[in-house]
mmCIF file of C-alpha atoms in Angstrom:
data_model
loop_
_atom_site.group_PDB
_atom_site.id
_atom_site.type_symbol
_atom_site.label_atom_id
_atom_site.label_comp_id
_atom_site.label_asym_id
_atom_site.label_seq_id
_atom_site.Cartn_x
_atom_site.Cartn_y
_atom_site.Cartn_z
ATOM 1 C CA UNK A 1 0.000 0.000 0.000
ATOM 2 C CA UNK A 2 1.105 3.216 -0.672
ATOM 3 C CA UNK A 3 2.144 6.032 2.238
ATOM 4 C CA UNK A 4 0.690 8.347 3.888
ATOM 5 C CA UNK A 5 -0.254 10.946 1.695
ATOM 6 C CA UNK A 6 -1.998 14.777 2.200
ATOM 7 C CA UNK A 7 -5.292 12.960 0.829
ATOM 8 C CA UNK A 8 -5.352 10.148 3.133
ATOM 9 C CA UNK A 9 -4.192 12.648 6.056
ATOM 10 C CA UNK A 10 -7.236 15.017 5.098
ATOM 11 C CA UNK A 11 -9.533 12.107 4.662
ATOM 12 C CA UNK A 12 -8.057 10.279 8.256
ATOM 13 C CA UNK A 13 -8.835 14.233 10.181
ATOM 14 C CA UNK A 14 -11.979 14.734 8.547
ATOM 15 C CA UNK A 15 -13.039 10.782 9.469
ATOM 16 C CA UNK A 16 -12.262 11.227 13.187
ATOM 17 C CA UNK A 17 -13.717 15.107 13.791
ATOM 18 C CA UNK A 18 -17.381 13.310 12.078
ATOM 19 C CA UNK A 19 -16.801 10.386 14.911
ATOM 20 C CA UNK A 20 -16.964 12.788 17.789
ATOM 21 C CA UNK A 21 -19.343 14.860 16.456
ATOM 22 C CA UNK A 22 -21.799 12.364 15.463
ATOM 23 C CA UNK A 23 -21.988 10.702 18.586
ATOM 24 C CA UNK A 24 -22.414 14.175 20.534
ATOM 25 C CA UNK A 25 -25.233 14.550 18.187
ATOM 26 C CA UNK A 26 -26.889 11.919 19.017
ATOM 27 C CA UNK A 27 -26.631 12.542 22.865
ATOM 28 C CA UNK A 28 -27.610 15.896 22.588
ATOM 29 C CA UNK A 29 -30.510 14.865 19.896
ATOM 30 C CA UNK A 30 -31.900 12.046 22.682
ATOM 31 C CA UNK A 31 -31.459 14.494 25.241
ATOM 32 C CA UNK A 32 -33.688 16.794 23.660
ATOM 33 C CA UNK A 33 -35.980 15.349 21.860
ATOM 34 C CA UNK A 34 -35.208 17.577 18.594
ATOM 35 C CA UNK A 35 -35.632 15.636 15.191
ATOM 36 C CA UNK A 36 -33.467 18.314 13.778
ATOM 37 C CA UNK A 37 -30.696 17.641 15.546
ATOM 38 C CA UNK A 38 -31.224 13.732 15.127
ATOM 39 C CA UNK A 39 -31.194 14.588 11.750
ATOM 40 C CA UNK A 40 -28.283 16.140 11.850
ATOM 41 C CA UNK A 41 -26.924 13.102 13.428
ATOM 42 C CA UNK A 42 -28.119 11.136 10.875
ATOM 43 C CA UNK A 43 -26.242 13.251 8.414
ATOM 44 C CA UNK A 44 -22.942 13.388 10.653
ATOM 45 C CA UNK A 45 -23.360 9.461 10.226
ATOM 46 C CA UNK A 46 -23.501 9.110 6.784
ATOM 47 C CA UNK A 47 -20.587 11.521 6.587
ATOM 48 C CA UNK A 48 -18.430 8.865 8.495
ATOM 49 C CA UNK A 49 -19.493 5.941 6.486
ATOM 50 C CA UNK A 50 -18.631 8.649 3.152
ATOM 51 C CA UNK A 51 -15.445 9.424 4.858
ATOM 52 C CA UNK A 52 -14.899 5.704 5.391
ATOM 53 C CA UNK A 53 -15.112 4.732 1.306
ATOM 54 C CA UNK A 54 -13.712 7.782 0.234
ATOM 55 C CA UNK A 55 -10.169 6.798 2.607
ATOM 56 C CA UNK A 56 -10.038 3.589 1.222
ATOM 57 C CA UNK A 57 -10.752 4.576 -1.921
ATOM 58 C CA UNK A 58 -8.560 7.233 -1.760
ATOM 59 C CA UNK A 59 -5.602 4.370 -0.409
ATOM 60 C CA UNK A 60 -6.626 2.317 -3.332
ATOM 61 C CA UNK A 61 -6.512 4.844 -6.181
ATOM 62 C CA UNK A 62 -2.511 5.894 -5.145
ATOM 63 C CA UNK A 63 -1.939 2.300 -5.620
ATOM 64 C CA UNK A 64 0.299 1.950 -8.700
ATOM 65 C CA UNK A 65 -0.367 0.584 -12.089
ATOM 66 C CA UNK A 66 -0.690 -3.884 -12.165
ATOM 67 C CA UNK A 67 -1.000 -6.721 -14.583
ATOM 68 C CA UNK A 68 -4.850 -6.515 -13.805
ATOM 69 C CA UNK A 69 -5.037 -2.927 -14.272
ATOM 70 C CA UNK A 70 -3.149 -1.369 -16.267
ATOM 71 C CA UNK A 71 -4.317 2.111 -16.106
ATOM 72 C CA UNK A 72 -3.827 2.164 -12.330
ATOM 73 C CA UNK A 73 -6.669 2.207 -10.028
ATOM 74 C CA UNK A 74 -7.743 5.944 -10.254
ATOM 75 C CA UNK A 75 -11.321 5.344 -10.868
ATOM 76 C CA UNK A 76 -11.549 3.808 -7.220
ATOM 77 C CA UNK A 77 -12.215 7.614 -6.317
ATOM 78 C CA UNK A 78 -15.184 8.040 -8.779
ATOM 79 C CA UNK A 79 -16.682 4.729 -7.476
ATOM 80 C CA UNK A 80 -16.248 5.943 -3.876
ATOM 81 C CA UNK A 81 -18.277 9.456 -4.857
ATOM 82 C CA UNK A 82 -21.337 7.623 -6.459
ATOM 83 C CA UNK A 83 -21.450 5.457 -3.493
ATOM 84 C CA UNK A 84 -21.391 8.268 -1.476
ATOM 85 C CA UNK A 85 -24.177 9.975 -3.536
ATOM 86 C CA UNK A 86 -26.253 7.332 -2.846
ATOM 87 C CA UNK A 87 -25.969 6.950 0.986
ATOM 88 C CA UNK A 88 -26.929 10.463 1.224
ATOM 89 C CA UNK A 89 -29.683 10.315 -0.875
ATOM 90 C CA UNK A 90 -30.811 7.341 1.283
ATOM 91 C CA UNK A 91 -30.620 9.264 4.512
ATOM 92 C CA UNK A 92 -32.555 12.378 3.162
ATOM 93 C CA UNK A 93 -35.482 10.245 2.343
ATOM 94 C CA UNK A 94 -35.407 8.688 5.844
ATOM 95 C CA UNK A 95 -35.466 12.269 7.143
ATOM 96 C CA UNK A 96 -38.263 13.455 4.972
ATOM 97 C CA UNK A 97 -40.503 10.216 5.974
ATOM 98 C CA UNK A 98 -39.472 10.583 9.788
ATOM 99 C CA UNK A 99 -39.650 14.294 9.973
ATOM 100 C CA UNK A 100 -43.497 13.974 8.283
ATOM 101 C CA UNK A 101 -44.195 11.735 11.061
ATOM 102 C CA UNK A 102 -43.418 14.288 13.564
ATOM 103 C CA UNK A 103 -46.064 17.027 12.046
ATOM 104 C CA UNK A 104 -48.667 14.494 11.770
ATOM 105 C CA UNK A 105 -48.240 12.743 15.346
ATOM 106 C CA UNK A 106 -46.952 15.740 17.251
ATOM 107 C CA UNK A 107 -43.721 15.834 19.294
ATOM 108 C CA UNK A 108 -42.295 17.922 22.799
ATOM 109 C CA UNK A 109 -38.688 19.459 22.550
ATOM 110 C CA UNK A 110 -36.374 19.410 25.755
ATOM 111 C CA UNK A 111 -33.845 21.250 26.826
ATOM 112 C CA UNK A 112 -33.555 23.346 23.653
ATOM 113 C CA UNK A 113 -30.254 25.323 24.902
ATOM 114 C CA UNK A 114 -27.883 22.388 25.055
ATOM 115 C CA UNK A 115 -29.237 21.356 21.247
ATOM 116 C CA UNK A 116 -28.276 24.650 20.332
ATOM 117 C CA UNK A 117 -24.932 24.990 22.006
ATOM 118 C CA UNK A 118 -23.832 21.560 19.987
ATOM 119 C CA UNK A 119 -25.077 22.914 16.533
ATOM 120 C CA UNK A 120 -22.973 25.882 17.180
ATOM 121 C CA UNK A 121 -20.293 23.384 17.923
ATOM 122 C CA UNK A 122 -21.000 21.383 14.689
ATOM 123 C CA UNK A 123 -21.242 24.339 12.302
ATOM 124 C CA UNK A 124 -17.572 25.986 13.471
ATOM 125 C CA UNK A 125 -16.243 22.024 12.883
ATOM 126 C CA UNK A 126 -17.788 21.509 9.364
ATOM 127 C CA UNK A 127 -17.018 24.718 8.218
ATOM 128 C CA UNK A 128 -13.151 24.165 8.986
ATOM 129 C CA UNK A 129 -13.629 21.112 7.779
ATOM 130 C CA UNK A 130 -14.756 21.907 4.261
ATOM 131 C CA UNK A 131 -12.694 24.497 3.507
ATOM 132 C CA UNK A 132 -9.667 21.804 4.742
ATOM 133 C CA UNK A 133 -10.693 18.932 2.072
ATOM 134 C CA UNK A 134 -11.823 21.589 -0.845
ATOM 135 C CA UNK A 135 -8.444 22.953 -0.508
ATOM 136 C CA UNK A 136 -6.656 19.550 -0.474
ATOM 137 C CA UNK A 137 -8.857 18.191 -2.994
ATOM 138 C CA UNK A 138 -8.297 20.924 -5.363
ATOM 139 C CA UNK A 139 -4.322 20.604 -4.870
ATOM 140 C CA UNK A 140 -4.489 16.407 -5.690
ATOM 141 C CA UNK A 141 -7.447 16.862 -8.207
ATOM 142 C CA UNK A 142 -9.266 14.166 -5.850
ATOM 143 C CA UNK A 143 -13.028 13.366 -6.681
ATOM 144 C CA UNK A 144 -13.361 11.452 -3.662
ATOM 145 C CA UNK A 145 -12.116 14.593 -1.468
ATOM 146 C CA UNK A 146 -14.583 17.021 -3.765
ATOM 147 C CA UNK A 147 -17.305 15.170 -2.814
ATOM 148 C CA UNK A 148 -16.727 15.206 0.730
ATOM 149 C CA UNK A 149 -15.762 18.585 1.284
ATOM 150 C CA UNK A 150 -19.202 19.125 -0.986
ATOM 151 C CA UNK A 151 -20.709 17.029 1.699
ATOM 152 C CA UNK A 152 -19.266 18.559 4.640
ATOM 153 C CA UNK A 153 -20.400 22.013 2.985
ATOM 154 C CA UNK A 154 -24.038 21.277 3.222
ATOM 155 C CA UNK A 155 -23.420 20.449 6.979
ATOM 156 C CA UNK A 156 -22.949 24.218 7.202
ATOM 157 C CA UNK A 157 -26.399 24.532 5.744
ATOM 158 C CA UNK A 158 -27.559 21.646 7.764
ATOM 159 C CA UNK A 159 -26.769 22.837 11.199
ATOM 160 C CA UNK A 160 -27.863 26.479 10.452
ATOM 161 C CA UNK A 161 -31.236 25.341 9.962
ATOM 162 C CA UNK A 162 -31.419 23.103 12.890
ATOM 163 C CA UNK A 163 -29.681 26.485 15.061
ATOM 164 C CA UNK A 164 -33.145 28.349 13.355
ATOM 165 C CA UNK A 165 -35.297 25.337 13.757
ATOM 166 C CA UNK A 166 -34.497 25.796 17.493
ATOM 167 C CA UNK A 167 -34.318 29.026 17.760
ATOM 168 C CA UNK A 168 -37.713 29.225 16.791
ATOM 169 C CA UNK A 169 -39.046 26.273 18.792
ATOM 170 C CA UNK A 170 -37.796 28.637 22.464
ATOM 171 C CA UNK A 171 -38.238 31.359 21.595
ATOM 172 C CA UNK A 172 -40.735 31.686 18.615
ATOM 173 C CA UNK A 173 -42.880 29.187 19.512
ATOM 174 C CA UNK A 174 -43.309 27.957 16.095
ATOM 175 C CA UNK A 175 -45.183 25.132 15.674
ATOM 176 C CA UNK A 176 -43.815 22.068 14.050
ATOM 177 C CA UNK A 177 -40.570 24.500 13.043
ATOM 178 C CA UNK A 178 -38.642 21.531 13.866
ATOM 179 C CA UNK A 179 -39.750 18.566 11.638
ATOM 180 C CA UNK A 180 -40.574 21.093 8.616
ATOM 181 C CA UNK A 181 -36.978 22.766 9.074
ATOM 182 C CA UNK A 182 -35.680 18.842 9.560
ATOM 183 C CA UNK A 183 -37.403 18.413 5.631
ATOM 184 C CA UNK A 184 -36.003 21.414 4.432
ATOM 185 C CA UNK A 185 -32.368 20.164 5.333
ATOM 186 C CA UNK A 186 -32.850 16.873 3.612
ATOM 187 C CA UNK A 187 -34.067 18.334 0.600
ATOM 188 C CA UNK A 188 -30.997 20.146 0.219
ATOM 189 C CA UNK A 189 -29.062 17.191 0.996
ATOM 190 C CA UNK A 190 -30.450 15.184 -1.998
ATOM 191 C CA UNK A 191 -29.595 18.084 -3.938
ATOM 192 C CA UNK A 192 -26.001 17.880 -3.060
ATOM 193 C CA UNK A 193 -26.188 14.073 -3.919
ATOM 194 C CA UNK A 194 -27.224 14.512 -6.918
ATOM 195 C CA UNK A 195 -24.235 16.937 -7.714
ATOM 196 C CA UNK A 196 -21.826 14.213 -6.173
ATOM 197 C CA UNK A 197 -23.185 11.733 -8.469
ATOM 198 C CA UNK A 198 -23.083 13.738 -11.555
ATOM 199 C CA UNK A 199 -19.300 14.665 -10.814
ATOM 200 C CA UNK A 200 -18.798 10.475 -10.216
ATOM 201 C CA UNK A 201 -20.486 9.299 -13.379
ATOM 202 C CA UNK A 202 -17.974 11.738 -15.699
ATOM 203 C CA UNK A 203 -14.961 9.827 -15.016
ATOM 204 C CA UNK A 204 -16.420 6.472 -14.906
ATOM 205 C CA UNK A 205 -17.971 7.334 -18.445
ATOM 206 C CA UNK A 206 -14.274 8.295 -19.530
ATOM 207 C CA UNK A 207 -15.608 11.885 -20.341
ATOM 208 C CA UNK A 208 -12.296 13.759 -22.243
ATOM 209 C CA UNK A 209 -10.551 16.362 -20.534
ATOM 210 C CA UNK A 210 -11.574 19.945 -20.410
ATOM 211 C CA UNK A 211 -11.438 22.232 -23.429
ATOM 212 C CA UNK A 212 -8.565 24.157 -22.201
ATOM 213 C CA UNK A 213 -6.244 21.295 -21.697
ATOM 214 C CA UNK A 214 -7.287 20.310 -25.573
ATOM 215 C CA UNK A 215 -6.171 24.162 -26.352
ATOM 216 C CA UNK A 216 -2.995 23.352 -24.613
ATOM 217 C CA UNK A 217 -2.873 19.509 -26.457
ATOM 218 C CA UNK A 218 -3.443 21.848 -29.861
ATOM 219 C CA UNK A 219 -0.942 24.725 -29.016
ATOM 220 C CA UNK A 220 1.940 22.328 -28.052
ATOM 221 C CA UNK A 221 1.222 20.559 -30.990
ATOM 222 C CA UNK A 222 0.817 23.880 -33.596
ATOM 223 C CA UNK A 223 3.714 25.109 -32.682
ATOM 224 C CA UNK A 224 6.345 22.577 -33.918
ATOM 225 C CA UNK A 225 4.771 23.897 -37.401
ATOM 226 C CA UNK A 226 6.112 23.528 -40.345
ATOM 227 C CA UNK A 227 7.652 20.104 -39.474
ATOM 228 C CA UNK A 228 4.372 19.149 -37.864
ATOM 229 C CA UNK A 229 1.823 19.426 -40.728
ATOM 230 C CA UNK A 230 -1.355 18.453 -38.626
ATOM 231 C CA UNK A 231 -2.723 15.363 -36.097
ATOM 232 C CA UNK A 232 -6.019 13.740 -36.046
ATOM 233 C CA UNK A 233 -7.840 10.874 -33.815
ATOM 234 C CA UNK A 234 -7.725 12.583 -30.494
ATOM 235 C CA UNK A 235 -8.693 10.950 -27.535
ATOM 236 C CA UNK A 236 -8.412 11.941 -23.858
ATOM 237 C CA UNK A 237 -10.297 10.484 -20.691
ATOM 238 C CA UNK A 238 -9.502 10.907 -17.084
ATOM 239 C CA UNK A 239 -8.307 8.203 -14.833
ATOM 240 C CA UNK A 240 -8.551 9.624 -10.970
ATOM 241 C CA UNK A 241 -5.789 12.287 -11.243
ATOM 242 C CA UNK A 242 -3.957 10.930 -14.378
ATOM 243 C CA UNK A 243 -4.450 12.497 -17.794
ATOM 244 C CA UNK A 244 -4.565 9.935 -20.710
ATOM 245 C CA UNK A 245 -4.167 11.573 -24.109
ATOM 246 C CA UNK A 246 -3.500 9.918 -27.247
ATOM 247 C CA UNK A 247 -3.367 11.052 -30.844
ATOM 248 C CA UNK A 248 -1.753 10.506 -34.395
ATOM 249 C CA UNK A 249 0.435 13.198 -35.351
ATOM 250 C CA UNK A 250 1.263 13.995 -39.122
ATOM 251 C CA UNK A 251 4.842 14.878 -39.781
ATOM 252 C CA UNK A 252 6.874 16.470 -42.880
ATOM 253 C CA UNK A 253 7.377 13.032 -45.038
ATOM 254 C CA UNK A 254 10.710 14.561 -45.780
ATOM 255 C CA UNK A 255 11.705 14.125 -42.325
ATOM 256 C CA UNK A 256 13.797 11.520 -41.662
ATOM 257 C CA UNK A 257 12.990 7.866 -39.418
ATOM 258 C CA UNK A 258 15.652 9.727 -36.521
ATOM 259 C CA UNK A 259 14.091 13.346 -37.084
ATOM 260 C CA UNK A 260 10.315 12.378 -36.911
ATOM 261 C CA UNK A 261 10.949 10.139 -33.761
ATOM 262 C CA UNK A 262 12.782 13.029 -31.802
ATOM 263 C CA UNK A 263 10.014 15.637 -33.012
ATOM 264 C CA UNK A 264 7.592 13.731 -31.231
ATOM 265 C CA UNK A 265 9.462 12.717 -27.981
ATOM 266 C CA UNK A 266 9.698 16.914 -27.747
ATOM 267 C CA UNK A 267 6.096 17.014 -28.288
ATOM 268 C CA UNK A 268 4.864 14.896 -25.527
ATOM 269 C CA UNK A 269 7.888 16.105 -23.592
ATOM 270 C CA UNK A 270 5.695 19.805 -24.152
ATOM 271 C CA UNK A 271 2.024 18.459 -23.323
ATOM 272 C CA UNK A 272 3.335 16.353 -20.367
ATOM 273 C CA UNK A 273 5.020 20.027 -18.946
ATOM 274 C CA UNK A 274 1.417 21.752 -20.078
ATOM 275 C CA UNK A 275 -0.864 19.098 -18.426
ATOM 276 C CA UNK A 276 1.147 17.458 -15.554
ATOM 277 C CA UNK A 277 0.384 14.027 -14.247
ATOM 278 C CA UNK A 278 -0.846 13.740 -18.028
ATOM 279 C CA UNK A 279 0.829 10.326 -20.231
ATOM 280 C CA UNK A 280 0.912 10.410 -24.004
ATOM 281 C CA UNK A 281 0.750 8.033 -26.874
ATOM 282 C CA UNK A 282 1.444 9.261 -30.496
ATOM 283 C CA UNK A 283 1.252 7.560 -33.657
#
């Protein structure tokens, strides 16, 4: 297995701070009766079993290129999001079907205070939290770590409207604020899984590689002109954070065998210094 890396560091903080916070939750939630907060807990949970794929997904993807896959193990990551898209699509209807319970049945809140003093708690974590693994997950072009710092993001959201839900409940005295609030979150959370699985399915489709890195493919390319009369039969797909291009290039037939061969080792030598952790095969 690979080493330690700054993914599986961000993904090994991120796993333990939803741990503690979950199970606070879900003191503070019985304690108080509040389906919001459960709810909340409920999310925090799902966020650990995320966390829990996307780390070994995230070990797995770093491993290196084998006989049985010979294009490394990148995709691990995209796998890992989709699977995360669907737990949290799974907990939001839970939410929505328990929290629609509450209005029809009726419910007492307890000791609204300490629910609100963990929230507060829970939004300052998730909000460090999210900008930590967007930041990472920018810097190792991790799918895995987008989609839980995506995740982690709508715990902001989350826990705000649980503090209002709350609020409202002491000192409003809004009825049913709590379970209607508790449907708004989950709404929003299928939202976000949705997004997570539409970012998951690109890769796993082999979608090519945005249109600037085909500029740069074209410019790299263009400007070994007049040697380089042209290429054709351009295909790129991403494979976690690997680029795979591959193309057939058309050369000056004067050129000789020696010539053409060196032209080309500069020219993938240029696109592989464009579009970094990119690998190139020209015909």
């Amino acid at each position: 297995m690979p080493r330690m890396n700054a993914k599986s560091r961000a993904m090994l903080t991120a796993l333990g701070a939803s741990t503690a916070l979950t199970l606070a939750k879900i003191a503070v939630g019985l304690i108080t009766m509040s389906m919001a907060v459960l709810a909340s807990a409920l999310d925090s949970l799902m966020d650990i079993i995320s966390m829990t794929i996307g780390f070994a997904a995230v070990r797995t993807s770093d491993m290196p290129a084998d006989d049985k896959h010979q294009f490394g193990h990148g995709k691990a990551e995209a796998i890992a999001g989709l699977v995360q898209a669907t737990l949290i699509a799974v907990s939001a209807t839970f939410l929505i079907w328990q929290s629609s319970h509450r209005i029809i049945d009726g419910y007492v809140l307890k000791d609204e205070e300490l629910g609100l003093g963990m929230i507060v708690v829970a939004l300052v974590a998730s909000s460090l939290l999210a900008r930590m693994l967007r930041r990472t997950g920018e810097c190792t072009n991790s799918t895995a770590l987008a989609a839980s710092a995506l995740n982690y993001g709508s715990d902001v959201w989350t826990n705000t409207g649980v503090l209002v839900a709350l609020g409202l409940e002491r000192w409003g005295h809004v009825k049913n604020a709590d379970p209607i609030i508790s449907i708004l979150i989950s709404l929003y959370i299928a939202a976000s899984a949705i997004r997570i699985a539409k970012d998951s399915i690109s890769p796993l489709m082999d979608r090519s590689l945005p249109r600037e890195m085909l500029f740069e493919i074209e410019h790299c390319v263009r400007a070994h002109s007049p040697r380089v009369r042209g290429y054709h039969r351009l295909r790129t797909r991403m494979v976690g954070q690997e680029k795979h291009i591959e193309f057939h290039l058309e050369v000056d037939r004067t050129l000789s065998f020696e010539e053409a061969h060196l032209l080309t080792e500069q020219i993938i030598a240029d696109i592989m210094h464009a579009i970094p952790d990119s690998h190139v095969m020209v015909h």
